[in-house]
XYZ file of C-alpha atoms in Angstrom:
571
model
C -31.393 -60.915 -15.739
C -34.533 -62.557 -14.512
C -36.592 -61.122 -11.646
C -34.795 -63.063 -8.862
C -31.295 -62.161 -10.036
C -32.279 -58.529 -10.549
C -33.699 -58.351 -7.007
C -30.504 -59.907 -5.592
C -28.280 -57.382 -7.415
C -30.386 -54.408 -6.265
C -30.445 -55.643 -2.648
C -26.655 -56.098 -2.708
C -26.115 -52.588 -4.104
C -28.444 -51.054 -1.498
C -26.734 -52.952 1.335
C -23.245 -51.915 0.225
C -24.394 -48.286 0.168
C -26.103 -48.506 3.582
C -23.248 -50.264 5.447
C -20.420 -48.517 3.577
C -18.862 -47.144 6.798
C -18.206 -50.553 8.451
C -17.250 -52.186 5.136
C -14.663 -49.437 4.527
C -13.004 -50.285 7.857
C -12.251 -53.880 6.745
C -11.289 -53.035 3.156
C -8.997 -50.149 4.174
C -7.230 -52.376 6.707
C -6.850 -55.103 4.057
C -5.186 -52.623 1.668
C -2.839 -51.542 4.451
C -1.751 -55.065 5.553
C -2.238 -57.950 3.107
C -3.426 -56.106 0.008
C -0.670 -53.560 -0.361
C 0.009 -54.633 -3.957
C -3.638 -55.017 -5.004
C -4.938 -52.383 -7.454
C -7.301 -49.800 -6.027
C -9.724 -50.396 -8.921
C -10.757 -53.726 -7.278
C -11.935 -52.018 -4.095
C -15.643 -52.410 -4.945
C -15.098 -56.164 -5.472
C -13.838 -56.571 -1.897
C -16.681 -54.385 -0.592
C -19.288 -56.692 -2.210
C -17.624 -59.903 -0.898
C -17.369 -58.400 2.608
C -21.067 -57.410 2.533
C -22.185 -60.857 1.332
C -20.096 -62.609 4.000
C -21.338 -60.327 6.817
C -25.050 -59.819 6.069
C -26.213 -62.259 3.340
C -24.382 -65.515 4.156
C -27.388 -66.818 6.156
C -29.794 -66.043 3.272
C -27.881 -67.227 0.194
C -26.099 -70.165 1.847
C -22.504 -71.314 1.712
C -22.882 -73.143 -1.614
C -24.056 -70.056 -3.485
C -21.391 -67.942 -1.752
C -18.707 -70.472 -2.753
C -19.881 -70.383 -6.357
C -19.597 -66.573 -6.381
C -16.109 -66.705 -4.835
C -14.831 -69.396 -7.207
C -16.031 -67.430 -10.220
C -13.574 -64.648 -9.283
C -9.770 -64.557 -9.152
C -8.535 -67.337 -6.856
C -5.477 -65.599 -5.390
C -7.338 -62.402 -4.551
C -10.299 -64.173 -2.918
C -8.011 -66.507 -0.929
C -6.008 -63.553 0.400
C -9.080 -61.458 1.322
C -11.081 -64.306 2.984
C -8.035 -65.389 4.985
C -7.661 -61.822 6.229
C -11.365 -61.231 6.984
C -12.172 -64.569 8.708
C -9.206 -64.368 11.080
C -10.399 -65.071 14.672
C -7.953 -62.633 16.208
C -8.961 -59.772 13.905
C -12.703 -60.386 14.375
C -12.484 -60.417 18.169
C -10.151 -57.417 18.514
C -9.872 -54.443 16.229
C -12.752 -55.222 13.806
C -15.163 -55.477 16.732
C -13.802 -52.253 18.280
C -13.989 -50.302 15.015
C -17.540 -51.448 14.281
C -18.552 -50.470 17.816
C -17.870 -46.816 16.879
C -20.786 -46.960 14.411
C -23.238 -49.353 16.147
C -23.936 -50.529 19.687
C -21.349 -53.035 20.963
C -24.071 -55.571 21.921
C -25.603 -55.347 18.448
C -22.163 -55.750 16.835
C -21.329 -58.822 18.895
C -24.688 -60.629 18.505
C -25.624 -59.758 14.914
C -22.266 -59.319 13.175
C -19.316 -60.971 14.944
C -21.035 -64.156 16.281
C -22.502 -65.208 12.860
C -19.073 -64.711 11.253
C -17.445 -66.871 13.954
C -20.104 -69.596 13.417
C -19.419 -69.668 9.688
C -15.657 -69.460 10.167
C -14.894 -73.247 10.088
C -16.828 -73.804 6.850
C -15.314 -70.703 5.239
C -11.886 -71.984 6.361
C -12.503 -75.158 4.325
C -13.312 -72.967 1.320
C -10.064 -71.016 1.885
C -8.077 -74.295 1.986
C -9.674 -75.404 -1.305
C -8.696 -72.107 -2.854
C -5.152 -72.518 -1.507
C -4.860 -76.050 -2.964
C -6.167 -74.862 -6.280
C -3.675 -72.021 -6.240
C -0.782 -74.366 -5.431
C -1.760 -76.841 -8.162
C -1.943 -74.072 -10.690
C 1.427 -72.735 -9.764
C 3.066 -76.198 -9.900
C 1.615 -76.922 -13.335
C 2.934 -73.638 -14.532
C 6.378 -74.462 -13.188
C 6.520 -77.949 -14.762
C 5.311 -76.812 -18.183
C 7.976 -76.076 -20.742
C 7.643 -72.917 -22.673
C 9.714 -72.059 -25.690
C 12.020 -69.204 -24.837
C 12.551 -67.039 -27.899
C 15.926 -65.443 -28.453
C 16.364 -61.984 -29.776
C 17.996 -61.415 -33.130
C 21.307 -59.642 -33.095
C 20.102 -56.679 -35.080
C 21.626 -53.267 -35.337
C 19.923 -50.894 -32.983
C 18.547 -47.987 -35.024
C 19.385 -44.530 -33.941
C 16.536 -42.684 -32.295
C 14.812 -40.309 -34.616
C 14.928 -36.700 -33.799
C 11.619 -35.384 -32.600
C 10.523 -32.505 -34.813
C 10.291 -29.367 -32.785
C 7.018 -27.474 -32.900
C 7.036 -24.053 -34.521
C 7.951 -21.324 -32.060
C 5.012 -19.661 -30.437
C 4.526 -16.017 -31.347
C 6.103 -13.725 -28.830
C 3.674 -11.670 -26.753
C 3.567 -8.026 -27.655
C 4.857 -6.052 -24.699
C 3.281 -2.803 -23.740
C 5.332 0.236 -24.609
C 7.216 1.234 -21.485
C 7.127 4.777 -20.284
C 10.271 6.834 -20.895
C 12.520 7.675 -17.981
C 11.610 11.137 -16.616
C 14.291 13.785 -17.293
C 14.412 14.682 -13.580
C 16.231 11.375 -12.914
C 19.415 12.604 -14.619
C 19.250 16.157 -13.219
C 20.719 17.123 -9.827
C 18.202 18.423 -7.262
C 17.613 22.141 -6.855
C 18.691 22.090 -3.186
C 22.181 20.932 -4.122
C 22.480 23.752 -6.654
C 21.354 26.304 -4.058
C 23.870 24.975 -1.527
C 26.647 25.204 -4.132
C 25.688 28.829 -4.881
C 25.730 29.714 -1.160
C 29.079 27.986 -0.787
C 30.616 29.874 -3.717
C 29.256 33.177 -2.359
C 30.801 32.484 1.065
C 34.128 31.586 -0.551
C 34.050 34.801 -2.579
C 33.287 36.835 0.555
C 36.192 35.118 2.362
C 38.506 35.870 -0.551
C 37.442 39.518 -0.634
C 37.997 39.892 3.110
C 41.383 38.144 2.908
C 42.371 40.395 0.013
C 41.356 43.441 2.014
C 43.440 42.229 4.941
C 46.452 41.487 2.791
C 46.322 44.954 1.223
C 47.592 46.312 4.546
C 51.033 44.989 3.691
C 53.013 46.907 1.050
C 54.159 43.894 -0.828
C 50.733 42.465 -1.636
C 49.426 38.988 -0.626
C 52.887 37.387 -0.930
C 54.619 40.061 1.095
C 55.609 37.766 3.927
C 57.310 35.348 1.596
C 59.129 38.110 -0.344
C 60.541 39.946 2.672
C 64.338 39.572 3.037
C 65.565 38.055 6.247
C 68.501 40.446 6.597
C 69.747 43.520 4.761
C 68.165 46.751 3.653
C 65.127 47.756 1.624
C 65.138 49.605 -1.673
C 65.152 52.912 0.240
C 68.279 51.868 2.122
C 66.468 51.123 5.406
C 67.597 48.094 7.403
C 65.151 45.259 8.173
C 65.077 43.416 11.418
C 65.365 39.605 10.939
C 62.504 38.880 13.423
C 59.899 41.097 11.687
C 58.516 38.340 9.334
C 57.897 36.025 12.299
C 55.987 38.735 14.119
C 53.828 39.481 11.074
C 53.048 35.774 10.615
C 51.776 35.581 14.207
C 49.557 38.622 13.721
C 48.306 37.275 10.382
C 47.395 33.904 11.937
C 45.452 35.495 14.816
C 43.457 37.747 12.454
C 42.493 34.875 10.143
C 41.430 32.598 13.008
C 39.212 35.356 14.453
C 37.628 36.002 11.048
C 36.831 32.334 10.340
C 35.376 31.927 13.842
C 32.993 34.797 13.088
C 32.026 33.182 9.771
C 31.298 29.812 11.382
C 29.335 31.296 14.292
C 27.009 33.419 12.190
C 24.925 30.646 10.426
C 24.644 28.620 13.618
C 23.212 31.589 15.500
C 20.738 32.226 12.707
C 19.676 28.565 12.730
C 19.256 28.469 16.528
C 17.048 31.561 16.533
C 14.471 30.113 14.056
C 11.106 29.621 15.868
C 9.538 26.153 15.479
C 5.838 25.474 16.056
C 5.149 22.011 17.492
C 1.882 20.108 17.023
C 0.840 16.878 18.744
C 2.589 14.610 16.247
C 5.781 16.676 16.369
C 5.800 16.628 20.185
C 5.355 12.837 20.307
C 7.925 12.337 17.547
C 10.536 14.514 19.252
C 9.847 12.882 22.624
C 10.327 9.434 21.049
C 13.556 10.687 19.408
C 15.020 11.893 22.711
C 13.907 8.701 24.443
C 15.606 6.622 21.743
C 18.787 8.684 22.025
C 18.768 8.211 25.802
C 18.351 4.435 25.434
C 21.155 4.286 22.845
C 23.492 6.269 25.109
C 22.712 3.989 28.069
C 23.293 0.938 25.915
C 26.603 2.373 24.636
C 27.762 3.066 28.200
C 26.763 -0.421 29.275
C 28.668 -1.956 26.350
C 31.731 0.116 27.211
C 31.541 -1.075 30.803
C 31.398 -4.654 29.568
C 34.546 -4.162 27.456
C 33.124 -3.491 23.983
C 35.504 -2.185 21.323
C 35.409 0.588 18.771
C 33.028 -0.254 15.885
C 34.799 1.978 13.363
C 36.518 -0.935 11.583
C 33.239 -2.793 11.333
C 31.490 0.339 10.003
C 34.247 0.797 7.393
C 33.888 -2.847 6.339
C 30.122 -2.448 6.277
C 30.457 0.645 4.100
C 32.709 -1.238 1.645
C 30.318 -4.189 1.479
C 27.376 -1.863 0.909
C 29.328 -0.202 -1.876
C 29.945 -3.607 -3.460
C 26.259 -4.497 -3.093
C 25.321 -1.199 -4.698
C 27.667 -1.861 -7.628
C 26.174 -5.328 -8.049
C 22.655 -3.876 -7.959
C 23.583 -1.248 -10.541
C 25.103 -3.941 -12.751
C 21.961 -6.038 -12.388
C 19.777 -3.028 -13.204
C 21.882 -2.353 -16.308
C 21.531 -6.008 -17.332
C 17.775 -5.802 -16.875
C 17.655 -2.632 -18.924
C 19.633 -4.299 -21.723
C 17.439 -7.386 -21.471
C 14.362 -5.188 -21.749
C 15.866 -3.483 -24.787
C 16.668 -6.871 -26.329
C 13.165 -8.164 -25.655
C 11.783 -4.996 -27.227
C 13.846 -5.614 -30.373
C 12.717 -9.250 -30.449
C 9.103 -8.173 -30.035
C 9.452 -5.756 -32.950
C 10.888 -8.548 -35.139
C 8.097 -10.923 -34.068
C 5.508 -8.265 -34.891
C 6.994 -7.815 -38.360
C 6.899 -11.591 -38.895
C 3.268 -11.701 -37.807
C 2.416 -8.882 -40.219
C 4.066 -10.761 -43.106
C 2.195 -13.954 -42.209
C -1.080 -12.030 -42.076
C -0.365 -10.579 -45.513
C 0.227 -14.065 -46.907
C -2.995 -15.315 -45.331
C -4.879 -12.326 -46.762
C -3.559 -13.100 -50.263
C -4.665 -16.736 -49.927
C -8.111 -15.627 -48.743
C -8.428 -13.268 -51.729
C -7.578 -16.089 -54.137
C -10.107 -18.412 -52.476
C -12.713 -15.652 -52.598
C -12.106 -15.120 -56.337
C -12.531 -18.858 -56.990
C -15.748 -18.952 -54.945
C -17.142 -15.953 -56.822
C -16.390 -17.661 -60.133
C -18.211 -20.807 -58.995
C -21.115 -18.709 -57.719
C -21.429 -16.931 -61.091
C -21.544 -20.255 -62.932
C -24.176 -21.545 -60.508
C -26.308 -18.416 -61.037
C -26.188 -18.859 -64.824
C -27.351 -22.463 -64.439
C -30.227 -21.369 -62.184
C -31.309 -18.687 -64.661
C -31.471 -21.299 -67.426
C -33.617 -23.548 -65.227
C -35.948 -20.645 -64.378
C -36.424 -19.830 -68.052
C -37.446 -23.423 -68.753
C -39.853 -23.347 -65.798
C -41.458 -20.093 -67.031
C -42.033 -21.609 -70.449
C -43.745 -24.605 -68.861
C -45.981 -22.329 -66.738
C -47.052 -20.232 -69.744
C -48.141 -23.379 -71.514
C -50.178 -24.419 -68.505
C -51.960 -21.000 -68.265
C -53.774 -21.618 -71.543
C -56.158 -24.149 -69.906
C -56.626 -22.175 -66.685
C -59.759 -20.106 -67.500
C -62.203 -22.980 -67.109
C -60.610 -24.017 -63.844
C -60.903 -20.420 -62.538
C -64.652 -20.320 -63.265
C -65.272 -23.544 -61.330
C -63.173 -22.299 -58.403
C -65.137 -19.025 -58.333
C -68.461 -20.826 -58.020
C -67.119 -23.057 -55.254
C -65.874 -20.046 -53.326
C -69.249 -18.274 -53.562
C -70.961 -21.297 -52.043
C -68.462 -21.416 -49.188
C -68.955 -17.659 -48.474
C -72.740 -18.054 -48.324
C -72.457 -20.908 -45.800
C -70.002 -18.950 -43.664
C -72.330 -15.906 -43.577
C -75.280 -18.002 -42.368
C -73.165 -19.624 -39.632
C -71.745 -16.247 -38.468
C -75.284 -14.746 -38.157
C -76.347 -17.684 -35.970
C -73.266 -17.322 -33.739
C -73.792 -13.548 -33.413
C -77.380 -14.043 -32.279
C -76.297 -16.563 -29.613
C -73.565 -14.174 -28.375
C -76.100 -11.317 -27.993
C -78.417 -13.513 -25.948
C -75.558 -14.580 -23.649
C -74.445 -10.945 -23.162
C -78.013 -9.879 -22.231
C -78.192 -12.690 -19.655
C -74.833 -11.600 -18.115
C -75.960 -7.958 -17.901
C -79.198 -8.971 -16.135
C -77.290 -11.032 -13.528
C -74.782 -8.217 -13.010
C -77.645 -5.718 -12.426
C -79.249 -7.999 -9.793
C -75.914 -8.415 -7.994
C -75.394 -4.623 -7.897
C -78.872 -4.163 -6.391
C -78.044 -6.686 -3.623
C -74.727 -4.986 -2.828
C -76.409 -1.554 -2.567
C -79.067 -2.987 -0.256
C -76.387 -4.453 2.014
C -74.448 -1.138 2.046
C -77.580 0.824 2.968
C -77.845 -1.065 6.310
C -76.247 1.129 9.099
C -73.207 -0.368 10.932
C -71.395 0.532 14.172
C -68.064 2.086 13.203
C -66.827 3.220 16.612
C -64.478 0.814 18.394
C -63.362 1.411 21.968
C -59.666 0.699 22.590
C -58.206 -0.050 26.036
C -54.497 0.860 26.056
C -53.831 -1.264 29.144
C -54.937 -4.532 27.491
C -52.855 -6.749 25.211
C -53.812 -7.652 21.654
C -54.575 -11.276 22.555
C -52.708 -12.741 19.577
C -51.039 -15.443 21.689
C -47.462 -14.310 20.997
C -44.482 -14.520 23.381
C -43.595 -11.186 24.989
C -46.968 -9.634 24.095
C -47.565 -6.326 25.914
C -50.004 -3.437 26.012
C -49.388 0.031 24.621
C -48.965 1.529 28.126
C -46.295 -1.061 29.012
C -44.606 -0.455 25.645
C -44.448 3.285 26.345
C -42.982 2.681 29.809
C -40.329 0.344 28.424
C -39.435 2.855 25.704
C -39.033 5.562 28.371
C -36.738 3.296 30.415
C -34.737 2.428 27.303
C -34.291 6.143 26.467
C -33.093 6.836 30.024
C -30.562 3.955 29.819
C -29.361 5.211 26.427
C -28.968 8.745 27.806
C -26.985 7.413 30.809
C -24.719 5.442 28.448
C -24.139 8.577 26.347
C -23.220 10.583 29.487
C -20.819 7.833 30.580
C -19.247 7.762 27.100
C -18.915 11.574 27.152
C -17.192 11.481 30.551
C -14.834 8.774 29.328
C -13.930 10.860 26.245
C -13.246 13.902 28.453
C -11.010 11.838 30.769
C -9.103 10.422 27.789
C -8.660 13.927 26.360
C -7.336 15.220 29.675
C -4.944 12.257 29.939
C -3.705 12.932 26.407
C -3.170 16.627 27.194
C -1.290 15.695 30.371
C 0.877 13.305 28.329
C 1.659 16.082 25.848
C 2.550 18.447 28.692
C 4.876 15.824 30.176
C 6.465 15.301 26.773
C 6.939 19.074 26.383
C 8.581 19.258 29.799
C 10.849 16.377 28.871
C 11.709 18.009 25.524
C 12.451 21.348 27.209
C 14.672 19.570 29.721
C 16.539 17.776 26.948
C 16.920 21.018 24.992
C 18.154 22.859 28.065
C 20.656 20.086 28.752
C 21.814 20.128 25.119
C 22.138 23.932 25.200
C 24.029 23.769 28.478
C 26.358 21.132 27.039
C 26.930 23.274 23.941
C 27.617 26.333 26.131
C 30.077 24.371 28.236
C 31.776 23.113 25.121
C 31.966 26.674 23.761
C 33.382 27.975 27.047
C 35.980 25.229 27.084
C 36.904 26.120 23.525
C 37.204 29.793 24.449
C 39.323 28.926 27.490
C 41.590 26.813 25.355
C 41.888 29.683 22.875
C 42.450 32.205 25.679
C 45.078 29.872 27.134
C 46.866 29.881 23.829
C 46.607 33.630 23.300
C 48.650 34.592 26.367
C 51.293 32.219 25.127
C 51.194 33.977 21.784
C 51.290 37.355 23.518
C 54.261 36.270 25.619
C 56.060 35.163 22.479
C 55.342 38.538 20.916
C 56.644 40.319 24.008
C 59.756 38.197 23.995
C 60.225 38.917 20.351
C 59.774 42.655 20.990
C 62.318 42.524 23.802
C 64.752 40.743 21.592
C 64.128 43.310 18.855
C 64.845 46.160 21.306
C 67.968 44.452 22.521
C 69.166 43.913 18.970
C 68.524 47.577 18.101
C 70.431 48.709 21.145
C 73.333 46.476 20.235
C 73.241 47.746 16.667
C 73.316 51.393 17.829
C 76.187 50.636 20.172
C 78.158 49.093 17.349
C 77.438 52.111 15.141
C 78.715 54.421 17.897
C 81.856 52.401 18.290
C 82.443 52.473 14.583
C-alpha cells in the first residue's frame, strides 16, 4: 500500500475500535432481522461498511464509497444498506439506542441528520445493486446447464471400521478384607441368651420341686384314675384331679408373677445421674411424646382409623426393599470379584507384553553394540595413521622450537618493562589518595571538636507540627487512651453481666425441665401403679371365684362321702 491507502486503512481500523459500541447495535439488529442466514464470520465486514457510512461518507465521497461497496458481494451489501438506510429505523430505535452512549443532541445533529441527507443518493446505489442482482439471477435462470445423470452402479457395502486395540484395564487397589466381626453375633445377644437359659433352668428346677409334692411325679395329674381304687385298695374321689389342677394353676401363676416382677424392680431402683444434655434430651423426649399423644387424640376425634394394616404393609415393603438391597449388594460383590479377576488377567497380559518389549530392546542393544565396536576399530585405525603422520612431522620441529623460544623471550622482556611502568603509576595514584584521605579526616575531626547544644526542651502539650489530619499532643493522647480504657472496662463489665444473666436463665431452664421431667415420671409411675392395682383387683376378683369353686367342690366331696357311707351301711 502507498502512504494514502495505509493511512486510510489505519484510520478505519481505529474508528471501528473507538465506535464499536454503537456499530454493534446496528450489526446485532441486522443479524436478528434481515441477516439471520448470514454467516457470523462476515460480522467485521458489516462493521466496516457501517462505520464508513456513518463517519467517513462526507470525507471519502459517494463515488469512492460506491466503488468499495460494488467490489464486495452484491446481495449482502444490498441487504445491509437497505436495512441501515431505512428512514423508520434511523428515526426510531437506532436513534434511541445510540442515545444511551452519547448525548441525544449530538446523535441527532452529527449522526442521524447526515445519514438522512445521504439517504436519497444511497437509495439510488441500493436500486443499482438490486437491478444488478436481478439481472444476474435472470441470466442464471435462462442459461442451460448440462445435467449429469448418475450411473446405475452397485452400491458397495460399507467397510467395517477397524476397532482400536482395547485400552489396558486400570489396576485396582487391593480391597481390604471384610472384618471377622461382621459375621459374628454381638456379645450382648450372647449374654442375653445365657441369662434367658439360666432363668429357664431356674423355672424348671422350681417346677420340678413343686411337682415332687405329688406321689406320681410330674405327670401325676394325668395318670390319676377318675374312679376306682389305688394299688393299696383305697378308693379315689372322682373330683380330686380337678381340685389339684386348680391348686397347681394358682401356684404356677404366683411363681411366674414373682419372676416377672423381680427384674422390673431391680431396673426401677437403678440410680441415674443426669447432666445438662441428658436433662434437655429427656425433656425434648417427653415433649415429643406429649405432642404425639395430642395428635393421636385429635386424629381419633376426626375419625382416623387403625394404622396396623398400613404398618404391616409397610413392614412387608421394607422387607422387599431389604431383599432387593441385599441382592444388589451381592451383585456388586460379584462384579467386584469379576473385575478383580479381569484386572489380574490384564496385569498378566501387560507383563507378557513388557517381556516381549524387553527382548526386542535387548536385540536392538546387541546390534548397536556390534556397530559401536566396528566404529571403534575404524577410529583406532585412523588414529594410528594420524600418529604416524605426526611422528614424521616432529623430525623438522627442533629448528622451529628455537625460533619460537627467542620470540617468546623478546615478548617477556617487553611485558616486564610495561608492568614496571604501570606499577610505578599505581603507587603514585595510591599516595595521592592517601594524602586526600588524611586531609579529609583532619577536617572531620576539627568539625567534631566544635561543642554543640545537645539538650532539647520538649513541651508535651504541643503538637508535632507535621501537618497531618488528627494530629494531637502527648497529653491529649494520654487522655484519650485513659478514656478508651474506661470504655473498654465498661464494655467488659456489661459483657460479664450479660454472661451471668444468660447463665442464670439457662439454670432456670434446666430447673424447669427437671420439674417437668419429675412431673412426667410421677405421672408415669402413678399410671403404672394404677395399672398394677387394677391387675391385682382383677386377680383378686378371680381368686374368690376360684375359692368358691373349691368350696363347692369340697361340699360336693363331703356330700358324696356321706352318700357313700350311707350306702355302705345299707349294704
